[in-house]
């Protein structure tokens, strides 16, 4: 066990000014955290009241983490409607307040300010359109849209009629889209003609057409016009949102759903080839999303909150849509990218819309850091009160730049650790309570019991300073409930390696102050620009190409992306390696999965290091990709140790 005591030296306590106005200060955190662990029933029984219930719950928590009978229920006999909690209940007090600020890809186009009243109208119309298309409670709807207000309307419209949405990131390929439509047996796909992003356009409708070639004929399409460019049209299957919107009734009674009825499915990568459909339910999720949004970001009425994620990821679900709107906040939705039309765009948008809380990913910070601080200094960022980060460990250099250049050394930074599976923040500083340390996600949120386990013995390490795998000992309301259609896979993935605990898949260190430092995934998942990717997914895409016999994929350190994708490829007999073939394979993977899975480096491998039982030794491949082959460890169990010399000699990442 090695404890990096140096890293504990730099500590940024909250400023007295911030503390004075904050919802939660250090004493309050201690008091509430203790209460939340000592008596979860009482704590969450009270917290559950932050939302409106149609029928109030009488049971708070019913959870079993035992392998073979894992079951997670919160507020189970309560009923509610999530969309009504995000919209209707605010109408009386803040009907004219802006709910969503929409900033388009091109800064020359007009931004929109959508009030809670307007949001209500549009969501009701979308709900009526979906009902007219035959969507009923618990039916699935896939949403494949750019970052436009209609993406928010679509999610909330599903929630309003009790349908289950599954948002698919607009950067995903037709194949990935088709697999998700089939995976959840969706009735309708909501898409747009094109998706403008960074001045370019992705043909979403045409991607949808291709995807649906592999889906049931009964799947219908609802198309939102975004650019107005021509698309193909299949009469009977395709429905014109803009035309239907004009006619649709603008009121709709929200459907009553049970707390444990599913709200959404979100596909995410794991260590095996097939992405998993993570299922979140209604009551616990919305309580936790609202609560974490309020306390982690210290959100106050009237603040403008901006989370730069895409709604295709969980961060966009919880912190663009559900958390902020449950709190009656003003949330900003940005269609573009940080570097279009130039590297000042984030800060231009912060200035333009007087953003108070700004939440982004380390990869964006690193990319902008490389462009120079002039881009930040051109803009007035005086409205910023807080900065946040999510998606991967933030390196201290990026943290310091964020703090000094963007935050002028006076804004707290919250480094929030969580996952698609957790629904909301589990480890994070609370800005008025916790002293921040660059690179540490610090302390657990209320009700969250992290433990560090010894990876070999599976025993809890009780000393404060510890290093091992990160597990959670008991449930929190926004925990995922199951894998869509495969509860056994849910249990196997999260509850079988360490019995009685939820296993996060991350390694971590806990320092002598009890602060947590995430060290990255301990499974075959890599984190590329904050996007999770199973190495097995990229491998199966590669071997699907006719020239490839075998492939092994690992991550390697990448300055901007955090991790890059390093592929070892064994070609079929008789196929000649060439740079052209590299390009072909790269494009092939982009087509199969999407541009985010594009291989960074492809090394031709005449053989892969395997054990005598035929298992690829990824540890060795990782070390070679990291250019750290001095530390290969024991290779004596390899069937043919000589392949390693060839791989080292021809490695792509020579530093
Ligand atoms: C919200 C989100 C989850 C994985 C997670 C971990 C990494 C996320 C982090 C972080 C260090 C942070 N991760 N936040 N690592 N510090 N603040 O990103 O969900 O896409 O499911 O990814 O991302 O490895 O296990 P998701």
Coordinates of C-alpha atoms and ligand atoms in Angstrom, one line a residue, residues 268 313-315 389-394 415-421 441 504-506 518 520-521 527 530-532, ligand 1:
X268 CA -23.2 2.2 -21.4
X313 CA -24.7 10.8 -21.6
X314 CA -26.0 10.4 -18.0
X315 CA -24.4 13.8 -17.1
X389 CA -15.7 18.7 -13.4
X390 CA -16.8 15.2 -14.3
X391 CA -16.0 12.2 -16.4
X392 CA -12.5 11.2 -15.6
X393 CA -9.7 11.9 -13.1
X394 CA -8.6 15.5 -13.5
X415 CA -14.7 17.3 -8.8
X416 CA -17.7 15.0 -9.0
X417 CA -17.2 11.3 -9.2
X418 CA -20.2 9.2 -10.3
X419 CA -21.3 6.9 -13.1
X420 CA -24.2 6.1 -15.4
X421 CA -25.1 3.5 -12.9
X441 CA -13.2 13.8 -5.6
X504 CA -17.9 0.5 -9.2
X505 CA -15.2 -0.9 -11.5
X506 CA -12.9 1.9 -10.3
X518 CA -10.0 7.9 -8.2
X520 CA -9.2 4.8 -12.9
X521 CA -10.9 1.7 -14.1
X527 CA -12.1 6.5 -20.7
X530 CA -14.6 11.3 -20.7
X531 CA -16.5 8.8 -22.8
X532 CA -16.7 5.2 -21.5
Ligands
LIG1 C1 -20.7 10.6 -14.9 C2 -19.9 9.7 -15.8 C3 -18.2 6.6 -15.3 C4 -16.7 6.5 -15.1 C5 -16.3 6.2 -13.6 C6 -14.9 6.7 -13.6 C7 -14.9 7.9 -14.5 C8 -16.3 9.9 -13.7 C9 -14.9 11.0 -12.4 C10 -14.3 9.8 -12.9 C11 -12.4 10.3 -11.7 C12 -14.2 11.8 -11.6 N1 -15.2 9.2 -13.7 N2 -16.2 11.0 -13.0 N3 -13.0 9.5 -12.6 N4 -12.9 11.5 -11.3 N5 -14.7 13.0 -11.1 O1 -18.9 10.1 -16.2 O2 -20.5 8.5 -16.1 O3 -19.9 7.8 -18.4 O4 -20.8 6.2 -16.7 O5 -18.4 7.1 -16.6 O6 -16.0 7.7 -15.4 O7 -14.0 5.8 -14.1 O8 -16.4 4.8 -13.4 P1 -19.9 7.4 -17.0

